[in-house]
GROMACS .gro file of C-alpha atoms in nm:
model
  274
    1MET     CA    1  -0.001   0.004   0.000
    2ALA     CA    2   0.278   0.239   0.093
    3ALA     CA    3   0.444   0.164  -0.251
    4GLU     CA    4   0.133   0.220  -0.442
    5SER     CA    5   0.068   0.540  -0.254
    6SER     CA    6   0.406   0.674  -0.323
    7LYS     CA    7   0.405   0.565  -0.692
    8GLU     CA    8   0.053   0.744  -0.733
    9GLU     CA    9   0.197   1.050  -0.564
   10LEU     CA   10   0.499   1.058  -0.807
   11VAL     CA   11   0.268   1.025  -1.113
   12ARG     CA   12   0.057   1.316  -0.978
   13LEU     CA   13   0.371   1.537  -0.916
   14ILE     CA   14   0.490   1.457  -1.272
   15LYS     CA   15   0.149   1.563  -1.411
   16LYS     CA   16   0.159   1.889  -1.202
   17PHE     CA   17   0.502   1.959  -1.344
   18GLY     CA   18   0.391   1.884  -1.710
   19ALA     CA   19   0.091   2.119  -1.677
   20TYR     CA   20   0.317   2.392  -1.524
   21LEU     CA   21   0.567   2.345  -1.806
   22THR     CA   22   0.306   2.357  -2.070
   23VAL     CA   23   0.155   2.688  -1.931
   24LYS     CA   24   0.494   2.847  -1.910
   25MET     CA   25   0.603   2.731  -2.259
   26SER     CA   26   0.265   2.844  -2.408
   27ASN     CA   27   0.307   3.190  -2.260
   28LEU     CA   28   0.647   3.208  -2.407
   29PHE     CA   29   0.550   3.091  -2.749
   30SER     CA   30   0.237   3.331  -2.763
   31ILE     CA   31   0.479   3.633  -2.731
   32SER     CA   32   0.732   3.522  -2.994
   33LEU     CA   33   0.514   3.314  -3.227
   34ARG     CA   34   0.494   3.589  -3.495
   35ASN     CA   35   0.862   3.607  -3.516
   36LEU     CA   36   0.916   3.247  -3.587
   37ASP     CA   37   1.006   3.104  -3.924
   38SER     CA   38   0.860   2.777  -4.074
   39ARG     CA   39   1.129   2.555  -3.911
   40SER     CA   40   1.075   2.691  -3.572
   41VAL     CA   41   0.701   2.648  -3.591
   42GLY     CA   42   0.761   2.283  -3.704
   43ALA     CA   43   0.993   2.227  -3.411
   44LEU     CA   44   0.737   2.372  -3.165
   45ALA     CA   45   0.459   2.165  -3.312
   46GLY     CA   46   0.679   1.861  -3.267
   47PHE     CA   47   0.757   1.946  -2.914
   48ALA     CA   48   0.394   2.000  -2.838
   49VAL     CA   49   0.298   1.668  -2.986
   50ALA     CA   50   0.565   1.497  -2.772
   51MET     CA   51   0.433   1.669  -2.463
   52ILE     CA   52   0.079   1.535  -2.548
   53PHE     CA   53   0.204   1.175  -2.595
   54THR     CA   54   0.408   1.196  -2.272
   55TRP     CA   55   0.108   1.327  -2.090
   56ARG     CA   56  -0.123   1.047  -2.221
   57LEU     CA   57   0.135   0.780  -2.130
   58LEU     CA   58   0.147   0.926  -1.776
   59ARG     CA   59  -0.220   0.934  -1.760
   60SER     CA   60  -0.299   0.569  -1.882
   61PRO     CA   61  -0.123   0.378  -1.600
   62SER     CA   62  -0.280   0.583  -1.324
   63GLY     CA   63  -0.619   0.435  -1.388
   64PRO     CA   64  -0.550   0.072  -1.273
   65GLN     CA   65  -0.337   0.193  -0.978
   66ARG     CA   66  -0.638   0.381  -0.833
   67ARG     CA   67  -0.841   0.061  -0.809
   68GLN     CA   68  -0.868  -0.061  -0.450
   69PRO     CA   69  -0.915  -0.428  -0.360
   70LYS     CA   70  -1.266  -0.510  -0.242
   71ARG     CA   71  -1.280  -0.517   0.132
   72GLN     CA   72  -1.525  -0.663   0.366
   73ALA     CA   73  -1.771  -0.420   0.525
   74PRO     CA   74  -1.601  -0.254   0.819
   75ALA     CA   75  -1.719  -0.300   1.179
   76PRO     CA   76  -1.943  -0.019   1.306
   77SER     CA   77  -1.660   0.096   1.538
   78SER     CA   78  -1.434   0.169   1.231
   79SER     CA   79  -1.695   0.364   1.027
   80GLY     CA   80  -1.547   0.693   1.148
   81VAL     CA   81  -1.202   0.602   1.033
   82SER     CA   82  -1.338   0.464   0.700
   83SER     CA   83  -1.524   0.791   0.623
   84GLN     CA   84  -1.218   0.999   0.714
   85SER     CA   85  -1.003   0.800   0.478
   86THR     CA   86  -1.254   0.838   0.188
   87THR     CA   87  -1.275   1.220   0.252
   88THR     CA   88  -0.887   1.236   0.249
   89LEU     CA   89  -0.847   1.037  -0.077
   90ALA     CA   90  -1.127   1.220  -0.268
   91PRO     CA   91  -0.961   1.562  -0.311
   92SER     CA   92  -0.653   1.393  -0.481
   93GLY     CA   93  -0.870   1.244  -0.757
   94VAL     CA   94  -1.059   1.575  -0.804
   95CYS     CA   95  -0.729   1.782  -0.807
   96SER     CA   96  -0.579   1.549  -1.062
   97SER     CA   97  -0.877   1.558  -1.288
   98SER     CA   98  -0.877   1.941  -1.275
   99GLU     CA   99  -0.498   1.954  -1.358
  100ASP     CA  100  -0.548   1.722  -1.653
  101SER     CA  101  -0.839   1.930  -1.783
  102ARG     CA  102  -0.635   2.259  -1.721
  103ALA     CA  103  -0.336   2.107  -1.921
  104GLN     CA  104  -0.555   2.001  -2.199
  105ASN     CA  105  -0.718   2.345  -2.224
  106VAL     CA  106  -0.370   2.500  -2.253
  107ILE     CA  107  -0.271   2.263  -2.529
  108ASP     CA  108  -0.594   2.339  -2.719
  109GLU     CA  109  -0.546   2.710  -2.678
  110PHE     CA  110  -0.178   2.671  -2.804
  111PHE     CA  111  -0.297   2.509  -3.127
  112GLN     CA  112  -0.582   2.744  -3.193
  113PRO     CA  113  -0.534   2.931  -3.523
  114VAL     CA  114  -0.439   3.302  -3.499
  115LYS     CA  115  -0.704   3.525  -3.672
  116PRO     CA  116  -0.542   3.766  -3.914
  117THR     CA  117  -0.594   4.135  -3.862
  118LEU     CA  118  -0.779   4.352  -4.131
  119GLY     CA  119  -0.466   4.513  -4.215
  120GLN     CA  120  -0.301   4.184  -4.290
  121ILE     CA  121  -0.597   4.075  -4.497
  122VAL     CA  122  -0.574   4.395  -4.704
  123ARG     CA  123  -0.219   4.355  -4.780
  124GLN     CA  124  -0.266   3.979  -4.871
  125LYS     CA  125  -0.565   4.052  -5.091
  126LEU     CA  126  -0.386   4.333  -5.280
  127SER     CA  127  -0.089   4.119  -5.330
  128GLU     CA  128   0.128   4.391  -5.152
  129GLY     CA  129   0.027   4.643  -5.425
  130ARG     CA  130   0.146   4.985  -5.334
  131LYS     CA  131  -0.077   5.208  -5.555
  132VAL     CA  132  -0.452   5.197  -5.585
  133THR     CA  133  -0.709   5.384  -5.776
  134CYS     CA  134  -1.087   5.373  -5.699
  135ARG     CA  135  -1.405   5.525  -5.833
  136LEU     CA  136  -1.632   5.679  -5.579
  137LEU     CA  137  -1.977   5.609  -5.708
  138GLY     CA  138  -2.117   5.267  -5.601
  139VAL     CA  139  -1.803   5.186  -5.411
  140ILE     CA  140  -1.728   5.453  -5.149
  141LEU     CA  141  -2.051   5.651  -5.192
  142GLU     CA  142  -2.405   5.537  -5.144
  143GLU     CA  143  -2.494   5.728  -5.472
  144SER     CA  144  -2.464   5.538  -5.810
  145SER     CA  145  -2.490   5.826  -6.074
  146PRO     CA  146  -2.356   6.177  -6.122
  147GLU     CA  147  -2.703   6.313  -6.117
  148GLU     CA  148  -2.752   6.187  -5.764
  149LEU     CA  149  -2.438   6.380  -5.656
  150GLN     CA  150  -2.599   6.703  -5.763
  151LYS     CA  151  -2.849   6.656  -5.479
  152GLN     CA  152  -2.629   6.488  -5.210
  153ALA     CA  153  -2.308   6.275  -5.147
  154THR     CA  154  -2.311   6.005  -4.873
  155VAL     CA  155  -2.010   5.784  -4.768
  156ARG     CA  156  -2.100   5.420  -4.705
  157SER     CA  157  -2.027   5.361  -4.336
  158SER     CA  158  -1.950   4.996  -4.392
  159VAL     CA  159  -1.661   5.075  -4.628
  160LEU     CA  160  -1.476   5.317  -4.403
  161GLU     CA  161  -1.270   5.071  -4.204
  162VAL     CA  162  -1.141   4.898  -4.523
  163LEU     CA  163  -1.078   5.233  -4.688
  164LEU     CA  164  -0.870   5.361  -4.399
  165GLU     CA  165  -0.665   5.039  -4.393
  166ILE     CA  166  -0.587   5.069  -4.769
  167THR     CA  167  -0.463   5.422  -4.708
  168LYS     CA  168  -0.221   5.293  -4.444
  169PHE     CA  169  -0.042   5.056  -4.688
  170CYS     CA  170  -0.121   5.203  -5.034
  171ASP     CA  171  -0.105   5.524  -5.218
  172LEU     CA  172  -0.470   5.569  -5.279
  173TYR     CA  173  -0.634   5.794  -5.546
  174LEU     CA  174  -1.018   5.842  -5.562
  175MET     CA  175  -1.174   5.958  -5.877
  176GLU     CA  176  -1.523   6.031  -6.013
  177ARG     CA  177  -1.716   6.176  -6.308
  178VAL     CA  178  -1.932   6.479  -6.207
  179LEU     CA  179  -2.163   6.722  -6.371
  180ASP     CA  180  -2.070   7.040  -6.199
  181ASP     CA  181  -1.853   7.208  -5.934
  182GLU     CA  182  -2.118   7.185  -5.664
  183SER     CA  183  -2.105   6.800  -5.698
  184GLU     CA  184  -1.731   6.810  -5.637
  185ARG     CA  185  -1.783   7.021  -5.328
  186LYS     CA  186  -2.053   6.779  -5.190
  187VAL     CA  187  -1.815   6.484  -5.244
  188LEU     CA  188  -1.516   6.635  -5.076
  189LEU     CA  189  -1.737   6.752  -4.774
  190ALA     CA  190  -1.883   6.406  -4.733
  191LEU     CA  191  -1.535   6.251  -4.738
  192GLU     CA  192  -1.410   6.504  -4.486
  193ASP     CA  193  -1.718   6.456  -4.248
  194ALA     CA  194  -1.653   6.082  -4.265
  195GLY     CA  195  -1.300   6.129  -4.145
  196VAL     CA  196  -1.127   6.002  -4.451
  197PHE     CA  197  -0.864   6.274  -4.471
  198THR     CA  198  -0.781   6.253  -4.097
  199SER     CA  199  -0.589   5.930  -4.122
  200GLY     CA  200  -0.306   6.097  -4.304
  201GLY     CA  201  -0.299   5.852  -4.592
  202LEU     CA  202  -0.539   6.045  -4.815
  203VAL     CA  203  -0.550   6.420  -4.895
  204LYS     CA  204  -0.796   6.615  -5.098
  205ASP     CA  205  -0.538   6.654  -5.386
  206LYS     CA  206  -0.570   6.275  -5.438
  207VAL     CA  207  -0.950   6.296  -5.509
  208LEU     CA  208  -0.976   6.365  -5.888
  209PHE     CA  209  -1.280   6.468  -6.096
  210CYS     CA  210  -1.358   6.441  -6.463
  211SER     CA  211  -1.653   6.493  -6.689
  212THR     CA  212  -1.647   6.167  -6.885
  213GLU     CA  213  -1.596   5.796  -6.834
  214ASN     CA  214  -1.301   5.816  -7.065
  215GLY     CA  215  -1.154   6.083  -6.849
  216ARG     CA  216  -1.153   5.838  -6.554
  217SER     CA  217  -0.980   5.578  -6.769
  218SER     CA  218  -0.724   5.834  -6.867
  219PHE     CA  219  -0.654   5.911  -6.499
  220VAL     CA  220  -0.597   5.545  -6.423
  221ARG     CA  221  -0.358   5.486  -6.726
  222GLN     CA  222  -0.155   5.797  -6.627
  223LEU     CA  223  -0.127   5.696  -6.267
  224GLU     CA  224  -0.039   5.326  -6.356
  225PRO     CA  225  -0.173   5.159  -6.035
  226ASP     CA  226  -0.117   4.811  -5.918
  227TRP     CA  227  -0.492   4.786  -5.862
  228HIS     CA  228  -0.795   4.975  -6.007
  229ILE     CA  229  -1.140   4.934  -5.848
  230ASP     CA  230  -1.444   5.028  -6.063
  231THR     CA  231  -1.812   4.949  -6.118
  232ASN     CA  232  -1.829   5.016  -6.494
  233PRO     CA  233  -1.773   4.690  -6.685
  234GLU     CA  234  -1.667   4.884  -7.005
  235VAL     CA  235  -1.402   5.069  -6.814
  236VAL     CA  236  -1.277   4.744  -6.654
  237SER     CA  237  -1.269   4.584  -6.987
  238GLN     CA  238  -1.069   4.869  -7.146
  239LEU     CA  239  -0.810   4.878  -6.857
  240ALA     CA  240  -0.757   4.503  -6.839
  241ARG     CA  241  -0.460   4.518  -7.075
  242PHE     CA  242  -0.284   4.801  -6.902
  243ILE     CA  243  -0.349   4.745  -6.521
  244LYS     CA  244  -0.194   4.458  -6.323
  245TYR     CA  245  -0.506   4.385  -6.120
  246GLN     CA  246  -0.858   4.514  -6.120
  247LEU     CA  247  -1.161   4.471  -5.883
  248HIS     CA  248  -1.498   4.489  -6.054
  249ILE     CA  249  -1.773   4.589  -5.795
  250SER     CA  250  -2.088   4.427  -5.919
  251PRO     CA  251  -2.370   4.216  -5.764
  252PHE     CA  252  -2.349   3.974  -6.074
  253ARG     CA  253  -2.045   3.792  -6.178
  254PRO     CA  254  -1.981   3.829  -6.546
  255GLU     CA  255  -1.964   3.515  -6.755
  256ARG     CA  256  -1.630   3.617  -6.917
  257THR     CA  257  -1.367   3.819  -6.746
  258ALA     CA  258  -0.990   3.867  -6.781
  259SER     CA  259  -0.771   3.654  -6.555
  260ASN     CA  260  -0.647   3.973  -6.374
  261VAL     CA  261  -0.995   4.095  -6.288
  262PHE     CA  262  -1.166   3.997  -5.963
  263THR     CA  263  -1.538   4.046  -5.893
  264ALA     CA  264  -1.713   4.123  -5.558
  265PRO     CA  265  -2.054   4.267  -5.457
  266SER     CA  266  -1.879   4.541  -5.250
  267LEU     CA  267  -1.530   4.643  -5.152
  268GLU     CA  268  -1.576   4.536  -4.782
  269GLN     CA  269  -1.705   4.187  -4.899
  270PHE     CA  270  -1.390   4.148  -5.117
  271PHE     CA  271  -1.183   4.177  -4.800
  272GLY     CA  272  -1.424   3.951  -4.594
  273CYS     CA  273  -1.563   4.223  -4.366
  274VAL     CA  274  -1.930   4.122  -4.429
   0.00000   0.00000   0.00000
């Protein structure tokens, strides 16, 4: 009995040490995980798998050791001693189960995938492109025609977060066809009220206006961006030969499109924000 008790105590101490080591290592890895290369990540994964197998090997023998031989019913005089013994042994099993569960939770948390930030998604989707041109109507603004801009200009609130992330990593130019100077003023005021110019990545000089659709195409070709974002399929088709990548904002996917043209219902949906 003394040998079994000491052996069980040793197994319990090893489990506690394993759980403690797992917690410490997971804290260390969570800090430096972003700085690891592929070989280091592979080594860490191998180490974690080894820890799991070791933990399971230590866990499996402990089951049979806890089995106690059947005893005859104790005499009434020994009932107090028996109940005291049971009370003493119970917390050990509860503590061991709690430690096992805690160690498993740490391991599960360690292997949980890290969700990328919106900035990382923007850079990945744009293939590290450094210059972007984008039309305003139907993409940044609620309005969809130059005639509507004569009455009002409204920035779509759902696109603001993506737009500001793009300005952090890219040289962004916004452009639109307008019918008069008052429409230009309304557009600039709407962008300013939405806080587009406060991020530091976009200034009013990078908001361009023209009077024709061909004028917008001319702007894009002169700027030579890595990406152009537009809602007009004719403009997208004309620029496909000259621009590296394009994003066509449309609720419907065209049957035929160039290999360098992507389609999405909205700018924010292209970046997975909806």
